[in-house]
DNA sequence: TTAGGGTTAG
């Protein structure tokens, strides 16, 4: 009876009503006497709102709120805060904000709940703005506020924002609070300052799985895979507890390193832990095996998954594409459409897979089909893939037309893709137009000069090769330092161009000279257009021999038994001369060579490569 | 009384 006093039954949702009754029963049995009044109504509303918060029941929550308004009930701070939380958790941020703005006084909980609502829906500017309003209103943030607001320090100004929030935190004791510290170090790492992230981590009085995972993830996100792996080993040996997020993070770094042995070991650890099924973790395993060159293992993981997300399919499609297995890309894509809806990444994976797999027309057909049937929103990346497909098939003019007609300003990557096609199809006229665009856009990028020089050299236009070299000398050109690595017995051996400091430099030099004689006898001709320095031909040959991937292949040949595949990784795209070198080594020494460059795998067997000399 | 930290494909 009491519970419906002043509350029309029909207006109160069933869920809320049930909680109201439960509260009434409790109160009746404990006190034995329940008097009607404002106190009773508070508990009814409180229980009802709590039920809605727990169940994310927005509709019922709105009804309870409407009931308060109709009954002219003015909720106290606590209850109004619960309403803010209810709306914020249900994603109804405008309603949450209305309640917050209408509160005669607000506490740290109501401010924080609202900030959290904005953070979790990606409205970071609003979150930060509200945080500032909170400070101006004289409300002191607590550990929850700091942990929340830090997650909104993103975007181009993130490092300054993190530093500002950090200076506020430093005035409190919250810097060593586990959640605040984890959030702080995570944001420093995301903003690119791994040193500061590490400093915060090292200062934490206690560490848990999340804080350890956050710092490892920080190294992984910045591509510092070696450091991520080292830190994991160190923390693991001192008793760090791992969960599925830790393993997912670690697998990302092992993928980057292409460290198959560690990858398998971690997989074994995961199996022994008997963790429940997590899609994200399995997706990481698919990606790790594919980037380690073991597609069959990826497929095995993929096939055994009880559930798959679009990301699982995309990871598998990318894997086939990366290995140049075009027909599997197309076949898997067809199966995918029966199970889940392809997304924009799927289209990228299929287009790039068809391009790398040599299935030009199939790729163009799928592109037309998806664009027509699904009204897909196309990004510049999709256009890049189609331009790549047209370029691969030699339809350079069509590719040029598409660049002119597409609704995006062409980026250097787009022109670069076309320039690569001009090199493969030795098209000087289009190549010159494209190169001019590129040289205007990024005059300091050495790679563009090299490819233009390759084109002239392939066409026998030696005067122009000379002209490009002089052009390059006039500018200050830079090149990301190339490095290659090979993993033998879990030890990573890294080589830089003309590595002078490798402990086995003498042995490697002797072996590479021996290889050079052998492959030259089999018909290898060095491609001097890959060197643009103003030196004589003999010196050019010496410089080419210093390329990091040649050193790594040579080191592999020296240190692995006959018959074993040599697996080498490179951080940039492989150069024409090194590709040719590897082809001859595979033939003369009867060795399969797997070369993973920035974009894809080259599997070289008996003088031929799976990329079909287009990459 | 309550708000909170780490993760996968390109």
Coordinates of C-alpha atoms (C1' of nucleotides) in Angstrom, one line a residue:
Chain A
X1 CA 0.0 0.0 0.0
X2 CA 2.7 2.3 1.1
X3 CA 4.7 1.8 -2.1
X4 CA 2.0 3.0 -4.4
X5 CA 1.1 6.0 -2.3
X6 CA 1.4 9.0 -4.5
X7 CA 2.8 6.8 -7.3
X8 CA 0.4 5.6 -9.9
X9 CA 1.1 2.0 -10.5
X10 CA 0.8 2.3 -14.3
X11 CA 3.4 5.0 -14.4
X12 CA 6.1 3.0 -12.6
X13 CA 7.9 0.4 -14.6
X14 CA 7.6 -3.2 -13.5
X15 CA 11.3 -3.6 -12.8
X16 CA 11.3 -0.5 -10.7
X17 CA 8.1 -1.5 -9.0
X18 CA 9.6 -4.8 -8.0
X19 CA 12.5 -3.1 -6.4
X20 CA 10.3 -0.6 -4.7
X21 CA 8.2 -3.5 -3.2
X22 CA 11.4 -5.3 -2.1
X23 CA 12.5 -2.2 -0.3
X24 CA 9.1 -1.8 1.4
X25 CA 9.2 -5.5 2.6
X26 CA 12.6 -5.0 4.0
X27 CA 11.7 -1.9 5.8
X28 CA 8.5 -3.4 7.1
X29 CA 10.2 -6.5 8.5
X30 CA 13.0 -4.5 10.1
X31 CA 11.1 -1.7 11.7
X32 CA 7.8 -3.3 11.9
X33 CA 6.2 0.0 11.2
X34 CA 6.5 2.1 8.1
X35 CA 5.2 5.6 8.1
X36 CA 4.5 7.3 4.8
X37 CA 6.5 10.4 4.1
X38 CA 9.4 11.9 2.2
X39 CA 11.9 9.4 3.7
X40 CA 10.0 6.5 2.3
X41 CA 9.8 8.0 -1.1
X42 CA 13.6 8.6 -1.2
X43 CA 14.2 4.9 -0.6
X44 CA 11.7 3.9 -3.3
X45 CA 13.2 6.1 -5.9
X46 CA 16.7 5.1 -4.8
X47 CA 16.0 1.4 -5.1
X48 CA 14.3 1.9 -8.5
X49 CA 17.2 4.0 -9.9
X50 CA 19.7 1.5 -8.6
X51 CA 17.9 -1.3 -10.4
X52 CA 18.0 0.7 -13.6
X53 CA 21.7 1.5 -13.1
X54 CA 22.6 -2.1 -12.6
X55 CA 20.6 -3.3 -15.6
X56 CA 21.4 -0.3 -17.9
X57 CA 17.6 0.1 -18.1
X58 CA 17.3 3.5 -19.7
X59 CA 13.5 3.3 -20.5
X60 CA 12.6 2.4 -16.9
X61 CA 15.0 4.9 -15.6
X62 CA 13.4 7.7 -17.6
X63 CA 10.0 6.6 -16.2
X64 CA 11.2 6.7 -12.6
X65 CA 12.7 10.2 -13.3
X66 CA 9.5 11.4 -14.9
X67 CA 7.6 10.1 -11.9
X68 CA 9.7 12.3 -9.6
X69 CA 9.0 15.3 -11.7
X70 CA 5.3 14.6 -11.8
X71 CA 5.2 14.0 -8.1
X72 CA 7.1 17.3 -7.6
X73 CA 9.7 15.4 -5.7
X74 CA 13.0 17.3 -5.5
X75 CA 15.8 14.6 -5.1
X76 CA 18.6 15.3 -2.7
X77 CA 22.2 15.4 -4.0
X78 CA 22.7 11.7 -3.5
X79 CA 19.7 10.7 -5.5
X80 CA 20.2 13.3 -8.2
X81 CA 23.8 11.9 -8.5
X82 CA 22.3 8.4 -9.0
X83 CA 20.2 9.8 -11.8
X84 CA 23.3 11.3 -13.5
X85 CA 25.0 7.9 -13.1
X86 CA 22.0 6.1 -14.5
X87 CA 21.8 8.4 -17.6
X88 CA 25.6 8.5 -18.2
X89 CA 25.9 4.7 -18.0
X90 CA 23.0 4.2 -20.4
X91 CA 24.7 6.7 -22.8
X92 CA 22.0 9.3 -22.5
X93 CA 24.5 12.1 -21.9
X94 CA 22.2 15.0 -22.6
X95 CA 19.8 13.8 -20.0
X96 CA 22.7 13.2 -17.5
X97 CA 23.9 16.7 -18.2
X98 CA 20.5 18.3 -17.7
X99 CA 20.2 16.6 -14.3
X100 CA 23.7 17.7 -13.4
X101 CA 23.2 21.3 -14.5
X102 CA 19.9 21.4 -12.6
X103 CA 21.4 20.3 -9.3
X104 CA 21.5 23.1 -6.7
X105 CA 24.8 21.6 -5.4
X106 CA 27.0 18.9 -6.9
X107 CA 29.5 16.6 -5.3
X108 CA 32.7 15.0 -6.6
X109 CA 30.7 11.8 -7.5
X110 CA 28.2 13.6 -9.8
X111 CA 31.0 15.6 -11.6
X112 CA 33.0 12.4 -12.0
X113 CA 30.1 10.3 -13.3
X114 CA 29.4 12.9 -15.9
X115 CA 33.1 13.2 -17.0
X116 CA 33.2 9.5 -17.2
X117 CA 30.1 9.5 -19.4
X118 CA 31.8 11.8 -21.9
X119 CA 35.1 9.9 -21.7
X120 CA 33.6 6.6 -22.4
X121 CA 31.7 7.8 -25.5
X122 CA 34.8 9.4 -26.9
X123 CA 33.7 13.0 -26.2
X124 CA 37.1 13.9 -24.8
X125 CA 36.8 17.7 -25.3
X126 CA 33.6 17.8 -23.3
X127 CA 35.1 15.6 -20.6
X128 CA 38.1 18.0 -20.2
X129 CA 35.9 21.0 -20.3
X130 CA 33.7 19.7 -17.5
X131 CA 36.8 18.8 -15.5
X132 CA 37.9 22.4 -15.7
X133 CA 34.4 23.6 -14.7
X134 CA 34.6 21.2 -11.7
X135 CA 37.9 22.7 -10.6
X136 CA 36.6 26.3 -11.0
X137 CA 33.5 25.4 -9.0
X138 CA 35.9 24.5 -6.2
X139 CA 35.2 20.8 -6.1
X140 CA 38.3 18.7 -5.3
X141 CA 38.9 15.8 -7.7
X142 CA 39.5 12.4 -6.1
X143 CA 41.3 9.3 -7.4
X144 CA 38.3 8.3 -9.5
X145 CA 38.2 11.7 -11.2
X146 CA 41.9 11.6 -12.1
X147 CA 41.7 8.1 -13.4
X148 CA 38.7 9.0 -15.6
X149 CA 39.9 12.4 -16.9
X150 CA 43.3 11.0 -17.9
X151 CA 41.6 8.7 -20.4
X152 CA 40.3 11.9 -22.2
X153 CA 43.8 13.3 -22.6
X154 CA 44.0 12.3 -26.3
X155 CA 44.6 14.0 -29.6
X156 CA 47.4 16.2 -30.8
X157 CA 47.7 18.2 -27.5
X158 CA 47.6 15.1 -25.4
X159 CA 51.1 15.3 -24.0
X160 CA 50.4 18.8 -22.6
X161 CA 47.1 17.8 -21.2
X162 CA 48.6 14.7 -19.5
X163 CA 51.4 16.9 -18.0
X164 CA 48.8 19.4 -16.7
X165 CA 46.7 16.7 -15.1
X166 CA 49.9 15.1 -13.8
X167 CA 50.9 18.3 -12.0
X168 CA 47.5 18.4 -10.2
X169 CA 47.9 14.7 -9.3
X170 CA 51.5 15.3 -8.0
X171 CA 50.0 17.7 -5.4
X172 CA 48.0 14.8 -4.0
X173 CA 49.0 11.3 -3.0
X174 CA 47.2 9.8 -5.9
X175 CA 50.3 9.5 -8.1
X176 CA 51.1 6.2 -6.4
X177 CA 47.4 5.1 -6.5
X178 CA 47.3 1.9 -8.6
X179 CA 44.5 3.1 -10.9
X180 CA 45.6 6.7 -11.2
X181 CA 49.2 5.6 -11.8
X182 CA 48.2 3.0 -14.4
X183 CA 46.0 5.5 -16.2
X184 CA 48.8 8.1 -16.0
X185 CA 51.5 5.9 -17.4
X186 CA 49.2 4.6 -20.1
X187 CA 48.4 8.1 -21.3
X188 CA 52.1 9.1 -21.3
X189 CA 52.8 6.0 -23.4
X190 CA 49.9 6.8 -25.8
X191 CA 51.2 10.4 -26.1
X192 CA 54.6 8.9 -27.1
X193 CA 56.6 9.6 -23.9
X194 CA 57.6 6.2 -22.9
X195 CA 60.4 7.4 -20.5
X196 CA 57.9 9.3 -18.4
X197 CA 55.5 6.3 -18.5
X198 CA 58.3 4.1 -17.3
X199 CA 59.1 6.5 -14.5
X200 CA 55.5 6.5 -13.2
X201 CA 55.5 2.7 -13.4
X202 CA 58.8 2.4 -11.5
X203 CA 57.4 4.6 -8.8
X204 CA 54.3 2.6 -8.2
X205 CA 54.5 1.1 -4.7
X206 CA 52.5 -1.9 -5.9
X207 CA 52.0 -3.4 -9.3
X208 CA 49.1 -5.5 -10.5
X209 CA 48.3 -7.3 -13.8
X210 CA 46.8 -4.1 -15.3
X211 CA 49.7 -1.8 -14.5
X212 CA 52.2 -4.3 -15.8
X213 CA 50.2 -4.9 -19.0
X214 CA 49.8 -1.1 -19.5
X215 CA 53.6 -0.5 -19.5
X216 CA 54.3 -3.5 -21.8
X217 CA 51.5 -2.2 -24.0
X218 CA 53.2 1.2 -24.0
X219 CA 56.4 -0.2 -25.5
X220 CA 54.4 -2.4 -28.0
X221 CA 52.3 0.6 -29.2
X222 CA 55.4 2.5 -30.0
X223 CA 56.8 -0.4 -32.0
X224 CA 59.5 -1.0 -29.3
X225 CA 58.8 -4.7 -29.5
X226 CA 62.2 -5.8 -28.2
X227 CA 61.8 -3.7 -25.1
X228 CA 58.2 -4.9 -24.6
X229 CA 59.4 -8.6 -24.7
X230 CA 62.4 -7.9 -22.4
X231 CA 60.2 -6.2 -19.8
X232 CA 57.6 -8.9 -20.0
X233 CA 60.3 -11.6 -19.3
X234 CA 61.6 -9.5 -16.4
X235 CA 58.2 -9.0 -14.8
X236 CA 57.1 -12.5 -15.5
X237 CA 60.2 -13.9 -13.8
X238 CA 59.4 -11.8 -10.7
X239 CA 55.9 -13.2 -10.4
X240 CA 53.7 -11.1 -12.6
X241 CA 50.2 -12.6 -13.0
X242 CA 49.0 -12.6 -16.6
X243 CA 45.5 -12.5 -18.0
X244 CA 44.2 -12.6 -21.5
X245 CA 44.9 -8.9 -22.1
X246 CA 48.5 -9.4 -21.1
X247 CA 48.9 -12.2 -23.6
X248 CA 47.1 -10.2 -26.3
X249 CA 49.5 -7.3 -25.8
X250 CA 52.5 -9.5 -25.8
X251 CA 51.5 -11.3 -29.0
X252 CA 51.3 -7.9 -30.7
X253 CA 55.0 -7.4 -30.0
X254 CA 55.9 -11.0 -31.0
X255 CA 54.1 -10.4 -34.3
X256 CA 56.2 -7.3 -34.8
X257 CA 59.4 -9.2 -34.2
X258 CA 58.1 -12.3 -36.1
X259 CA 59.4 -14.3 -33.2
X260 CA 57.8 -17.7 -33.9
X261 CA 59.5 -19.6 -31.1
X262 CA 58.4 -17.1 -28.4
X263 CA 55.0 -17.0 -30.1
X264 CA 54.5 -20.7 -29.8
X265 CA 55.8 -20.7 -26.3
X266 CA 53.2 -18.0 -25.3
X267 CA 50.5 -20.0 -27.1
X268 CA 51.5 -23.0 -25.0
X269 CA 51.3 -20.9 -21.9
X270 CA 47.8 -19.7 -22.8
X271 CA 46.7 -23.3 -23.4
X272 CA 48.2 -24.4 -20.1
X273 CA 46.4 -21.6 -18.3
X274 CA 43.1 -23.0 -19.6
X275 CA 41.7 -19.4 -20.0
X276 CA 38.1 -19.1 -21.1
X277 CA 37.6 -18.3 -24.8
X278 CA 38.3 -14.7 -25.7
X279 CA 37.9 -13.6 -29.3
X280 CA 40.5 -10.8 -29.0
X281 CA 43.2 -13.2 -27.8
X282 CA 42.5 -15.7 -30.6
X283 CA 42.6 -12.8 -33.1
X284 CA 46.1 -11.9 -31.8
X285 CA 47.2 -15.5 -32.2
X286 CA 46.0 -15.5 -35.9
X287 CA 47.9 -12.4 -36.5
X288 CA 51.0 -13.5 -34.7
X289 CA 51.3 -16.8 -36.7
X290 CA 50.6 -15.0 -40.0
X291 CA 53.3 -12.4 -39.3
X292 CA 55.7 -15.2 -38.3
X293 CA 55.1 -16.8 -41.7
X294 CA 53.0 -19.7 -40.4
X295 CA 49.7 -19.3 -42.1
X296 CA 48.6 -22.9 -41.5
X297 CA 48.8 -22.3 -37.8
X298 CA 46.7 -19.1 -38.2
X299 CA 44.1 -21.1 -40.1
X300 CA 44.1 -23.8 -37.4
X301 CA 43.4 -21.2 -34.7
X302 CA 40.8 -19.6 -36.9
X303 CA 39.0 -22.8 -37.7
X304 CA 38.8 -23.8 -34.1
X305 CA 37.2 -20.6 -32.8
X306 CA 33.6 -21.2 -31.5
X307 CA 32.9 -17.6 -32.3
X308 CA 34.5 -15.1 -34.7
X309 CA 34.3 -11.4 -35.0
X310 CA 34.9 -9.4 -38.2
X311 CA 38.4 -8.8 -36.9
X312 CA 39.1 -12.5 -36.9
X313 CA 38.1 -12.7 -40.5
X314 CA 40.0 -9.6 -41.4
X315 CA 43.2 -10.9 -39.6
X316 CA 43.0 -14.1 -41.6
X317 CA 42.3 -12.3 -44.9
X318 CA 45.2 -10.0 -44.3
X319 CA 47.3 -13.0 -43.6
X320 CA 46.6 -14.6 -47.0
X321 CA 47.0 -11.2 -48.6
X322 CA 50.4 -10.7 -47.0
X323 CA 51.5 -14.1 -48.3
X324 CA 50.3 -13.3 -51.8
X325 CA 47.7 -16.1 -51.8
X326 CA 45.0 -14.3 -53.7
X327 CA 42.6 -17.3 -54.3
X328 CA 42.3 -17.9 -50.6
X329 CA 41.5 -14.3 -50.0
X330 CA 38.6 -14.4 -52.4
X331 CA 37.3 -17.8 -51.2
X332 CA 37.5 -16.8 -47.5
X333 CA 35.8 -13.5 -48.3
X334 CA 32.9 -15.4 -49.8
X335 CA 32.5 -17.6 -46.7
X336 CA 32.8 -14.5 -44.5
X337 CA 29.7 -12.8 -46.0
X338 CA 27.7 -15.8 -45.0
X339 CA 28.7 -15.4 -41.3
X340 CA 29.4 -11.8 -40.5
X341 CA 29.1 -8.4 -42.1
X342 CA 32.3 -7.3 -43.8
X343 CA 33.5 -3.8 -42.7
X344 CA 35.7 -1.2 -44.3
X345 CA 38.9 -3.1 -43.2
X346 CA 37.6 -6.2 -44.9
X347 CA 37.4 -4.3 -48.2
X348 CA 40.9 -3.1 -47.7
X349 CA 42.1 -6.6 -46.9
X350 CA 40.4 -8.1 -50.0
X351 CA 41.6 -5.4 -52.3
X352 CA 45.1 -5.4 -51.1
X353 CA 45.0 -9.3 -51.0
X354 CA 43.9 -9.4 -54.6
X355 CA 46.6 -6.9 -55.6
X356 CA 49.4 -8.8 -53.9
X357 CA 48.0 -12.1 -55.1
X358 CA 47.8 -11.0 -58.7
X359 CA 44.0 -11.3 -59.0
X360 CA 43.5 -8.0 -60.6
X361 CA 40.1 -8.5 -62.2
X362 CA 38.6 -10.3 -59.3
X363 CA 39.7 -7.5 -57.0
X364 CA 38.1 -4.9 -59.3
X365 CA 34.9 -6.9 -59.5
X366 CA 34.6 -7.3 -55.7
X367 CA 35.2 -3.6 -55.4
X368 CA 32.4 -2.8 -57.8
X369 CA 30.1 -5.3 -56.1
X370 CA 30.6 -4.0 -52.6
X371 CA 30.4 -0.3 -53.6
X372 CA 27.1 -1.0 -55.5
X373 CA 25.4 -3.4 -53.1
X374 CA 26.5 -2.2 -49.7
X375 CA 26.9 1.5 -50.3
X376 CA 30.2 1.2 -48.5
X377 CA 31.8 4.4 -47.2
X378 CA 35.1 4.5 -49.1
X379 CA 38.3 5.9 -47.6
X380 CA 41.4 7.1 -49.4
X381 CA 43.0 3.8 -48.4
X382 CA 40.4 1.9 -50.5
X383 CA 41.2 4.2 -53.5
X384 CA 44.9 3.4 -52.9
X385 CA 44.2 -0.3 -53.2
X386 CA 42.3 0.1 -56.4
X387 CA 45.0 2.3 -57.8
X388 CA 47.5 -0.4 -56.9
X389 CA 45.3 -3.0 -58.7
X390 CA 45.1 -0.9 -61.8
X391 CA 48.8 -0.2 -61.6
X392 CA 49.7 -3.9 -61.3
X393 CA 47.7 -4.7 -64.4
X394 CA 49.6 -2.0 -66.3
X395 CA 46.5 0.2 -66.7
X396 CA 48.4 3.3 -65.6
X397 CA 46.3 5.8 -67.4
X398 CA 43.2 4.5 -65.8
X399 CA 44.9 4.7 -62.4
X400 CA 45.8 8.3 -63.2
X401 CA 42.2 9.0 -64.2
X402 CA 41.0 7.6 -60.9
X403 CA 43.3 9.7 -58.9
X404 CA 42.0 12.8 -60.7
X405 CA 38.3 11.8 -60.1
X406 CA 38.4 10.5 -56.6
X407 CA 36.9 12.7 -53.8
X408 CA 40.2 12.9 -51.9
X409 CA 43.4 14.9 -52.3
X410 CA 46.1 12.3 -53.4
X411 CA 48.6 11.6 -50.7
X412 CA 52.3 10.7 -51.2
X413 CA 51.3 7.1 -50.6
X414 CA 48.9 7.2 -53.5
X415 CA 51.5 8.6 -55.9
X416 CA 54.1 6.3 -54.5
X417 CA 51.9 3.3 -55.4
X418 CA 51.6 4.5 -58.9
X419 CA 55.3 5.2 -59.2
X420 CA 56.0 1.6 -58.2
X421 CA 53.7 0.4 -61.0
X422 CA 55.6 2.6 -63.4
X423 CA 58.8 0.9 -62.3
X424 CA 57.4 -2.6 -62.9
X425 CA 55.9 -1.7 -66.3
X426 CA 58.8 0.6 -67.2
X427 CA 56.6 3.5 -68.1
X428 CA 58.8 6.5 -68.3
X429 CA 56.1 9.1 -69.4
X430 CA 53.6 8.4 -66.6
X431 CA 56.5 7.8 -64.2
X432 CA 57.9 11.3 -64.8
X433 CA 54.5 13.0 -64.2
X434 CA 54.0 11.0 -61.0
X435 CA 57.6 11.5 -59.7
X436 CA 57.3 15.2 -60.2
X437 CA 54.2 15.3 -58.0
X438 CA 56.1 13.3 -55.4
X439 CA 59.3 15.3 -55.5
X440 CA 57.2 18.5 -55.0
X441 CA 55.3 17.0 -52.1
X442 CA 58.2 15.4 -50.3
X443 CA 61.5 16.6 -51.7
X444 CA 63.5 15.1 -48.9
X445 CA 62.3 11.5 -49.4
X446 CA 65.2 9.5 -50.9
X447 CA 63.0 6.5 -51.9
X448 CA 61.2 8.5 -54.6
X449 CA 64.5 9.4 -56.3
X450 CA 65.6 5.8 -56.2
X451 CA 62.4 4.5 -57.9
X452 CA 62.6 7.2 -60.6
X453 CA 66.2 6.2 -61.1
X454 CA 65.2 2.5 -61.3
X455 CA 62.7 3.5 -64.1
X456 CA 65.3 5.4 -66.1
X457 CA 67.8 2.6 -65.7
X458 CA 65.4 -0.1 -66.7
X459 CA 64.6 2.0 -69.9
X460 CA 68.4 2.4 -70.5
X461 CA 68.2 6.1 -70.1
X462 CA 71.5 6.5 -68.3
X463 CA 71.8 10.3 -68.7
X464 CA 68.5 10.7 -66.8
X465 CA 69.8 8.3 -64.1
X466 CA 72.7 10.7 -63.7
X467 CA 70.4 13.7 -63.7
X468 CA 68.2 12.2 -60.9
X469 CA 71.3 11.6 -58.9
X470 CA 72.4 15.2 -59.3
X471 CA 68.9 16.4 -58.4
X472 CA 69.2 14.4 -55.2
X473 CA 72.5 15.8 -54.3
X474 CA 71.1 19.4 -54.5
X475 CA 68.5 18.5 -51.8
X476 CA 69.0 17.2 -48.3
X477 CA 67.4 13.9 -48.6
X478 CA 66.8 11.6 -45.7
X479 CA 65.9 8.0 -45.4
X480 CA 64.5 6.1 -42.5
X481 CA 67.5 3.8 -41.6
X482 CA 66.8 0.3 -43.0
X483 CA 67.3 -2.6 -40.7
X484 CA 66.8 -6.3 -41.0
X485 CA 66.8 -9.1 -38.5
X486 CA 66.9 -12.8 -38.2
X487 CA 66.0 -14.9 -35.2
X488 CA 68.1 -17.9 -34.5
X489 CA 67.5 -19.9 -31.3
X490 CA 65.4 -17.1 -29.8
X491 CA 68.2 -14.6 -30.3
X492 CA 67.4 -11.6 -32.4
X493 CA 70.3 -10.7 -34.7
X494 CA 69.8 -7.2 -36.1
X495 CA 71.7 -5.7 -39.1
X496 CA 71.9 -2.1 -40.3
X497 CA 73.1 -1.0 -43.7
X498 CA 76.9 -1.4 -44.0
X499 CA 77.0 -2.6 -40.4
X500 CA 80.4 -1.9 -39.1
X501 CA 79.9 -3.0 -35.6
X502 CA 78.6 -6.5 -35.8
X503 CA 80.8 -8.9 -33.8
X504 CA 81.0 -11.3 -36.7
X505 CA 81.6 -8.7 -39.3
X506 CA 84.7 -10.4 -40.8
X507 CA 83.0 -13.8 -41.2
X508 CA 79.9 -12.2 -42.8
X509 CA 82.1 -10.1 -45.2
X510 CA 84.0 -13.2 -46.3
X511 CA 80.8 -15.2 -46.8
X512 CA 79.0 -12.5 -48.7
X513 CA 81.9 -12.2 -51.1
X514 CA 81.8 -15.9 -51.7
X515 CA 78.1 -15.7 -52.4
X516 CA 78.6 -12.8 -54.7
X517 CA 81.0 -14.8 -56.9
X518 CA 78.7 -17.8 -57.0
X519 CA 75.5 -15.9 -57.9
X520 CA 77.3 -13.7 -60.5
X521 CA 78.5 -16.9 -62.2
X522 CA 74.8 -17.9 -62.3
X523 CA 73.8 -14.7 -64.0
X524 CA 73.2 -12.2 -61.2
X525 CA 73.8 -8.6 -62.3
X526 CA 73.8 -5.9 -59.6
X527 CA 71.2 -3.1 -60.1
X528 CA 73.4 0.0 -59.7
X529 CA 70.4 2.3 -60.1
X530 CA 69.5 1.4 -56.5
X531 CA 72.5 3.6 -55.4
X532 CA 72.3 7.3 -56.0
X533 CA 75.5 8.4 -54.3
X534 CA 78.1 10.1 -56.5
X535 CA 80.6 7.2 -56.5
X536 CA 82.2 4.9 -59.1
X537 CA 80.5 1.6 -60.1
X538 CA 82.8 -0.5 -57.9
X539 CA 81.9 1.6 -54.9
X540 CA 78.2 1.3 -55.8
X541 CA 78.5 -2.5 -55.8
X542 CA 80.2 -2.4 -52.4
X543 CA 77.4 -0.2 -51.1
X544 CA 74.7 -2.5 -52.4
X545 CA 76.4 -5.5 -50.7
X546 CA 76.1 -3.6 -47.4
X547 CA 72.3 -3.6 -47.5
X548 CA 70.9 -4.9 -44.3
X549 CA 68.7 -7.7 -45.8
X550 CA 71.7 -9.1 -47.7
X551 CA 73.7 -9.2 -44.4
X552 CA 70.8 -11.0 -42.6
X553 CA 70.3 -13.5 -45.4
X554 CA 74.1 -14.2 -45.5
X555 CA 74.1 -14.6 -41.7
X556 CA 71.2 -17.1 -42.0
X557 CA 73.0 -19.1 -44.7
X558 CA 76.0 -19.3 -42.4
X559 CA 74.2 -20.4 -39.3
X560 CA 71.4 -22.7 -40.4
X561 CA 71.7 -26.3 -41.7
X562 CA 71.0 -27.0 -45.4
X563 CA 67.4 -27.3 -46.3
X564 CA 66.1 -25.0 -43.6
X565 CA 64.1 -22.0 -44.7
X566 CA 65.9 -18.7 -44.0
X567 CA 63.5 -16.2 -42.4
X568 CA 64.5 -12.6 -42.6
X569 CA 62.5 -9.5 -41.6
X570 CA 63.0 -5.9 -42.8
X571 CA 61.5 -2.7 -41.4
X572 CA 61.2 -1.0 -44.9
X573 CA 60.3 -2.3 -48.3
X574 CA 62.9 -4.5 -49.9
X575 CA 65.0 -2.9 -52.7
X576 CA 65.1 -4.3 -56.2
X577 CA 68.7 -5.4 -56.0
X578 CA 68.2 -7.2 -52.7
X579 CA 65.1 -9.0 -54.1
X580 CA 67.2 -10.2 -57.0
X581 CA 70.0 -11.2 -54.7
X582 CA 67.7 -13.3 -52.6
X583 CA 66.2 -14.9 -55.8
X584 CA 69.7 -16.0 -56.9
X585 CA 70.7 -17.3 -53.5
X586 CA 67.5 -19.4 -53.3
X587 CA 68.5 -20.9 -56.7
X588 CA 72.2 -21.4 -56.3
X589 CA 72.1 -22.6 -52.7
X590 CA 68.8 -24.4 -53.0
X591 CA 67.4 -22.6 -50.0
X592 CA 63.9 -21.4 -49.5
X593 CA 64.1 -17.7 -48.3
X594 CA 61.2 -16.1 -46.5
X595 CA 61.6 -12.3 -46.5
X596 CA 59.0 -10.2 -44.6
X597 CA 59.2 -6.6 -45.6
X598 CA 57.1 -3.7 -44.3
X599 CA 54.0 -4.8 -46.3
X600 CA 54.2 -8.4 -47.2
X601 CA 56.1 -11.7 -47.4
X602 CA 58.3 -12.7 -50.3
X603 CA 58.8 -16.5 -50.4
X604 CA 61.8 -17.1 -52.7
X605 CA 62.3 -20.6 -54.1
X606 CA 64.5 -21.7 -56.9
X607 CA 65.0 -18.2 -58.3
X608 CA 61.3 -17.1 -58.2
X609 CA 59.3 -15.1 -55.8
X610 CA 55.7 -15.4 -54.7
X611 CA 55.2 -11.7 -55.3
X612 CA 55.7 -12.1 -59.0
X613 CA 58.3 -9.3 -58.9
X614 CA 55.6 -6.7 -58.0
X615 CA 55.6 -5.2 -54.6
Chain B
dT1 C1' 26.7 5.5 -1.1
dT2 C1' 29.6 6.0 -5.8
dA3 C1' 32.6 7.3 -10.0
dG4 C1' 38.0 4.2 -12.2
dG5 C1' 43.2 1.8 -15.2
dG6 C1' 45.6 -2.5 -19.6
dT7 C1' 43.7 -5.6 -25.3
dT8 C1' 43.0 -7.7 -31.4
dA9 C1' 42.8 -6.7 -38.0
dG10 C1' 44.9 -1.9 -41.4

